[in-house]
Tab-separated table of C-alpha atoms in Angstrom:
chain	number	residue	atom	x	y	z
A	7	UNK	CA	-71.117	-49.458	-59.989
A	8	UNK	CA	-72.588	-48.973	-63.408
A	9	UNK	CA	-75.704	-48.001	-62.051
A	10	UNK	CA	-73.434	-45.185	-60.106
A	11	UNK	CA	-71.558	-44.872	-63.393
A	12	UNK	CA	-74.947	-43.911	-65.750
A	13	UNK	CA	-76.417	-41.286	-63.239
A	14	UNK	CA	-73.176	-39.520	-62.862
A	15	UNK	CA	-73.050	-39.623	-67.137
A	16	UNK	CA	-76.603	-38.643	-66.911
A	17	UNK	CA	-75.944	-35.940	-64.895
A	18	UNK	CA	-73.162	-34.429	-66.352
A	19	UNK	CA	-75.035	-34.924	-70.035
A	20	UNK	CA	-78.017	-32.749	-68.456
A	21	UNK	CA	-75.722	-29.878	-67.029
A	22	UNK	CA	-73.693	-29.631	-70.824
A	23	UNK	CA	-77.231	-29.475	-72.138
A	24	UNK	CA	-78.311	-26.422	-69.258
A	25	UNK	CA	-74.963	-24.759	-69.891
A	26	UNK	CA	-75.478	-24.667	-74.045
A	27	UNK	CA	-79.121	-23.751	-73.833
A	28	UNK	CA	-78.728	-20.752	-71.298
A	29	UNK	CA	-76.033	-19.470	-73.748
A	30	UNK	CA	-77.682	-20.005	-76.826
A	31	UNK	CA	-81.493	-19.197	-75.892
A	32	UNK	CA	-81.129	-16.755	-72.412
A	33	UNK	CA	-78.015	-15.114	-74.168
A	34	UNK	CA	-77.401	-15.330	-77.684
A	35	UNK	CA	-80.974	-14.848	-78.606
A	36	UNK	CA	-81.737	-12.068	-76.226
A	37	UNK	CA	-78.365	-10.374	-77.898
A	38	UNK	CA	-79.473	-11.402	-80.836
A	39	UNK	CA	-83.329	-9.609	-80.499
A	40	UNK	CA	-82.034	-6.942	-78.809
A	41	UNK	CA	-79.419	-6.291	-81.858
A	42	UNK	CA	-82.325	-6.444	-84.565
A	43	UNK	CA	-84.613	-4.584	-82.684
A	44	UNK	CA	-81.679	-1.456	-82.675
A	45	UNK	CA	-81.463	-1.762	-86.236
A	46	UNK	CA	-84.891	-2.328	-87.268
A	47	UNK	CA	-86.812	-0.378	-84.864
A	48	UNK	CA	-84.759	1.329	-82.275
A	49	UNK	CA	-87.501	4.160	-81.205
A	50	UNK	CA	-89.532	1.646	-79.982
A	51	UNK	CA	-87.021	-1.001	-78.936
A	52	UNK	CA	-86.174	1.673	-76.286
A	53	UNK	CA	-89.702	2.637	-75.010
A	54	UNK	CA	-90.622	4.705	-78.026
A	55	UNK	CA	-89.335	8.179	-75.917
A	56	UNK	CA	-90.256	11.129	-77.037
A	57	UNK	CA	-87.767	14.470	-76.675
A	58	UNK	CA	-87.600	17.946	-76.297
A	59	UNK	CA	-86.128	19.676	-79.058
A	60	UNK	CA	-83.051	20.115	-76.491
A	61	UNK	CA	-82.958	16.611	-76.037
A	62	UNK	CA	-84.936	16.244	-72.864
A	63	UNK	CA	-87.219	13.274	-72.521
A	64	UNK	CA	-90.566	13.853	-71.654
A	65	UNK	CA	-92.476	10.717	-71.972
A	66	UNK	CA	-93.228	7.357	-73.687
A	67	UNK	CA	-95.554	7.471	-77.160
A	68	UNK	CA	-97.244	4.135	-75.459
A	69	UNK	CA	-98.135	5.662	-72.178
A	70	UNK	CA	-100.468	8.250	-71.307
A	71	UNK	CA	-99.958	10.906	-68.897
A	72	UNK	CA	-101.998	13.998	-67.540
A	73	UNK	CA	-101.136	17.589	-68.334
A	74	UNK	CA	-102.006	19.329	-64.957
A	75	UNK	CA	-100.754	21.876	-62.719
A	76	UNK	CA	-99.551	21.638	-58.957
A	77	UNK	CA	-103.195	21.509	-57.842
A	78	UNK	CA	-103.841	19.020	-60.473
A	79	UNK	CA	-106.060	21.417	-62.245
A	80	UNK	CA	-105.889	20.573	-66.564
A	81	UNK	CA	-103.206	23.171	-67.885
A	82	UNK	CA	-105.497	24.746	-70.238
A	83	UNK	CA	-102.705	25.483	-73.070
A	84	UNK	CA	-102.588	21.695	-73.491
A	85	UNK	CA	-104.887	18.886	-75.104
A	86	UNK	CA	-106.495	16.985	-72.046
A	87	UNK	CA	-105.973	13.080	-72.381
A	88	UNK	CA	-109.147	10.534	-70.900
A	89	UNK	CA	-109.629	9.849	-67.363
A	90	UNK	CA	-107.314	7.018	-66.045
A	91	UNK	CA	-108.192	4.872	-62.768
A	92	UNK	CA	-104.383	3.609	-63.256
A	93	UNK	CA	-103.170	4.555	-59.500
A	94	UNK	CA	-103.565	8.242	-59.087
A	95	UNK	CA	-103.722	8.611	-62.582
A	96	UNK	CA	-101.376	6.835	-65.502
A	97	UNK	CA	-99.261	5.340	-63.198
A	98	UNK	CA	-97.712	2.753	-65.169
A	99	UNK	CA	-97.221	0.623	-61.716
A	100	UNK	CA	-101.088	0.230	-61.539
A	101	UNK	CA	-102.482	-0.833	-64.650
A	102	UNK	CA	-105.973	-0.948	-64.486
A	103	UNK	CA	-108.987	0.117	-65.373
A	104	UNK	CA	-112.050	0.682	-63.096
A	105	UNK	CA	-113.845	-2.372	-63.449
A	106	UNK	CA	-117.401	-1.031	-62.923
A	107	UNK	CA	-120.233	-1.939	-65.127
A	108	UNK	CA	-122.095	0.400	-67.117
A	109	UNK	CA	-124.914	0.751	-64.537
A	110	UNK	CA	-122.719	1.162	-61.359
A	111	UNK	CA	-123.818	4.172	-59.171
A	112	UNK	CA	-120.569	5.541	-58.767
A	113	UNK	CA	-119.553	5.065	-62.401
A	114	UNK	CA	-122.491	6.745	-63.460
A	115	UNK	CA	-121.743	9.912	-61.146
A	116	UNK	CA	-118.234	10.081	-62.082
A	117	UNK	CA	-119.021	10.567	-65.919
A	118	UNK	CA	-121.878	12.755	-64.871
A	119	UNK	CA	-119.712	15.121	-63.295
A	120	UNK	CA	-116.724	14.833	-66.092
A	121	UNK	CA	-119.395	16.044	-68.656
A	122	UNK	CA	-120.135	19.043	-66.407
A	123	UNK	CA	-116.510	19.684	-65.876
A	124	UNK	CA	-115.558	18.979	-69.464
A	125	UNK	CA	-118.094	21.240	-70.803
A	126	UNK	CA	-117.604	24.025	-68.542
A	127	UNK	CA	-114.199	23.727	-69.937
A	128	UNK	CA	-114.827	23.524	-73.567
A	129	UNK	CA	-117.817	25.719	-73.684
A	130	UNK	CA	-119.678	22.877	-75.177
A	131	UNK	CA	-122.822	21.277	-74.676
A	132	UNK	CA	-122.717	17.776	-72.972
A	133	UNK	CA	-123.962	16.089	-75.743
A	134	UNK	CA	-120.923	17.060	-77.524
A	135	UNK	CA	-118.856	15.395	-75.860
A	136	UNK	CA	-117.252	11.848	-76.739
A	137	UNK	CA	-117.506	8.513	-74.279
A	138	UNK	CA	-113.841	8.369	-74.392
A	139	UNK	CA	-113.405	12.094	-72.975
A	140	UNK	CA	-115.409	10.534	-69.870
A	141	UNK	CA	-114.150	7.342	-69.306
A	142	UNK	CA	-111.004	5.255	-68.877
A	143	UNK	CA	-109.193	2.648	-70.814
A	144	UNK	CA	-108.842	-0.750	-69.860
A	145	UNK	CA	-105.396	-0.218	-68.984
A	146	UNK	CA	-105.489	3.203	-67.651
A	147	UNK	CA	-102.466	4.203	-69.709
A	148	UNK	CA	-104.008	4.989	-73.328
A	149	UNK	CA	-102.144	7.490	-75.006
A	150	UNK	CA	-104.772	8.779	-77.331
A	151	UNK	CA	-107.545	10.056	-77.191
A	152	UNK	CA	-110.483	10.116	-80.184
A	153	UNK	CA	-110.355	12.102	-82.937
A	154	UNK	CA	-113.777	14.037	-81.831
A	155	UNK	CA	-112.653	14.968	-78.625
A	156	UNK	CA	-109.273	16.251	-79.596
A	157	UNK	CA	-111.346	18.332	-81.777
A	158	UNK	CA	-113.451	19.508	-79.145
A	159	UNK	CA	-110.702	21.005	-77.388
A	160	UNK	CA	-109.338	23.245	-80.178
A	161	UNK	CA	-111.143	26.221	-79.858
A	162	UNK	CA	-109.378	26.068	-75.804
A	163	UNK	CA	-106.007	25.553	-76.851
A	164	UNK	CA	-105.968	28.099	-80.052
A	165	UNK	CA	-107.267	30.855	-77.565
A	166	UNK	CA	-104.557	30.137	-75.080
A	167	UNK	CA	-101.629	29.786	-77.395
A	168	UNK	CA	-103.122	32.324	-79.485
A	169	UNK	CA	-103.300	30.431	-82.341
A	170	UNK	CA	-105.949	30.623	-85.640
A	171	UNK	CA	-108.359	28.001	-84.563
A	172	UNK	CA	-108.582	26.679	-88.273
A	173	UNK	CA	-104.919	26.748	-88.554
A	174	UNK	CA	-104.795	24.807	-84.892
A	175	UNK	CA	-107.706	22.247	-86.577
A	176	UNK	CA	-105.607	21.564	-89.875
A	177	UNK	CA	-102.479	20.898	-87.091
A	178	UNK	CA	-104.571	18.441	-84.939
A	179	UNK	CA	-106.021	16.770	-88.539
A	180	UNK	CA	-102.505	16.322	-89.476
A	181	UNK	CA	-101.661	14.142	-86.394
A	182	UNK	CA	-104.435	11.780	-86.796
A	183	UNK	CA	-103.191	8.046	-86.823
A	184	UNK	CA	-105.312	5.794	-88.735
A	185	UNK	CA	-106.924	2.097	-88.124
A	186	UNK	CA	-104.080	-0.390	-87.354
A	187	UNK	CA	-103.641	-2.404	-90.693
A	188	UNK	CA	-106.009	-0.275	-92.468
A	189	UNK	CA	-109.576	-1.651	-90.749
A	190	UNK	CA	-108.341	-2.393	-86.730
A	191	UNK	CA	-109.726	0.244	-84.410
A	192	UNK	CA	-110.999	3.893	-84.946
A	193	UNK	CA	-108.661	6.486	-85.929
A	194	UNK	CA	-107.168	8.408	-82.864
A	195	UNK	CA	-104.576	10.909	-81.925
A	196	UNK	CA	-101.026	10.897	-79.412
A	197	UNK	CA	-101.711	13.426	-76.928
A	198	UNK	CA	-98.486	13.667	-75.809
A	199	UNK	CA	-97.444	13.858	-79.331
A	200	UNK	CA	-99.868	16.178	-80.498
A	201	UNK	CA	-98.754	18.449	-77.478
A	202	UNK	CA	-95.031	18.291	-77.678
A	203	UNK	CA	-95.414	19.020	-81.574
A	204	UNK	CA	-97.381	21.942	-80.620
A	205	UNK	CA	-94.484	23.135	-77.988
A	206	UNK	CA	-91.947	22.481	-80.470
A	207	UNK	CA	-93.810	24.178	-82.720
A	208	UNK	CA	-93.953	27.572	-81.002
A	209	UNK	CA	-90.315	27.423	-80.062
């Protein structure tokens, strides 16, 4: 009977202890996080969105996406982001990158042919042009892009929008982000951003 008498104490000791817990750590603290992050941070707290200026959302600062047409052709008004192997392309379902070494055949054609493409498109040469412009992220979802190739791609977008292509270069210079904590990375640039500040700048 005592034997009988601990388990069931035992038991019902271990189910108060499951019952306080959930509420304290599954829902206070999650109410609690989610509070402070409001407060503190609330742009990215709720995926860092980014708006139209009639209140339209048109993205996420922390995901990529591709600025094509129908036929998936690069709208040439717009700043072109890398290549992504995510899915079709920065599908935020299929986070990946390509996983090919640097000698793999079809790795090797695939840039080969982005250079040609990305040059025809520029009118630069192909030595101009930066390794991020022809290759993916790890994730397939970067949302920048290197300072050098967004500057590559001025001359393009400041003939299309009709803009002074120094003017357009000071703009694109003005969105550079620097090195995370001041030495962490290369300096780089939001082209989603960079593109919606342009659109919202022409309004």
């Amino acid at each position: 009977m005592s034997t009988l008498r601990t388990s069931t104490r035992t038991a019902g000791v271990a189910l108060r202890a499951l019952l306080v817990f959930t509420a304290v750590l599954g829902v206070g603290y999650t109410l609690a996080i989610t509070g402070i992050g409001q407060v503190v941070m609330p742009l990215q707290a709720n995926g860092s969105v980014l708006e139209t200026s009639d209140g339209s959302a048109v993205g996420s600062a922390l995901v990529g996406q591709s600025f094509t047409d129908a036929a998936g052709d690069a709208l040439p008004e717009y700043f072109q982001p890398r290549p992504s192997a995510a899915g079709d392309g920065y599908d935020g379902g299929a986070s990946s990158g390509s996983n090919y070494g640097p000698e793999n055949a079809d790795l090797i054609a695939a840039i080969t042919e982005r250079k040609a493409e990305i040059a025809a498109r520029e009118g630069a040469s192909e030595d101009a042009i930066p390794a991020d412009a022809v290759t993916a992220s790890a994730s397939g979802l970067d949302p920048h892009i290197s300072v050098a190739y967004a500057l590559l791609q001025v001359s393009r977008v400041a003939a299309e929008r009709g803009i002074d292509p120094a003017e357009l270069r000071g703009f694109v210079e003005s969105k550079i982000q620097g090195r995370d904590l001041g030495f962490l990375g290369e300096e780089r640039i939001n082209v989603l951003e960079l593109n919606l500040a342009l659109d919202q700048q022409e309004d």
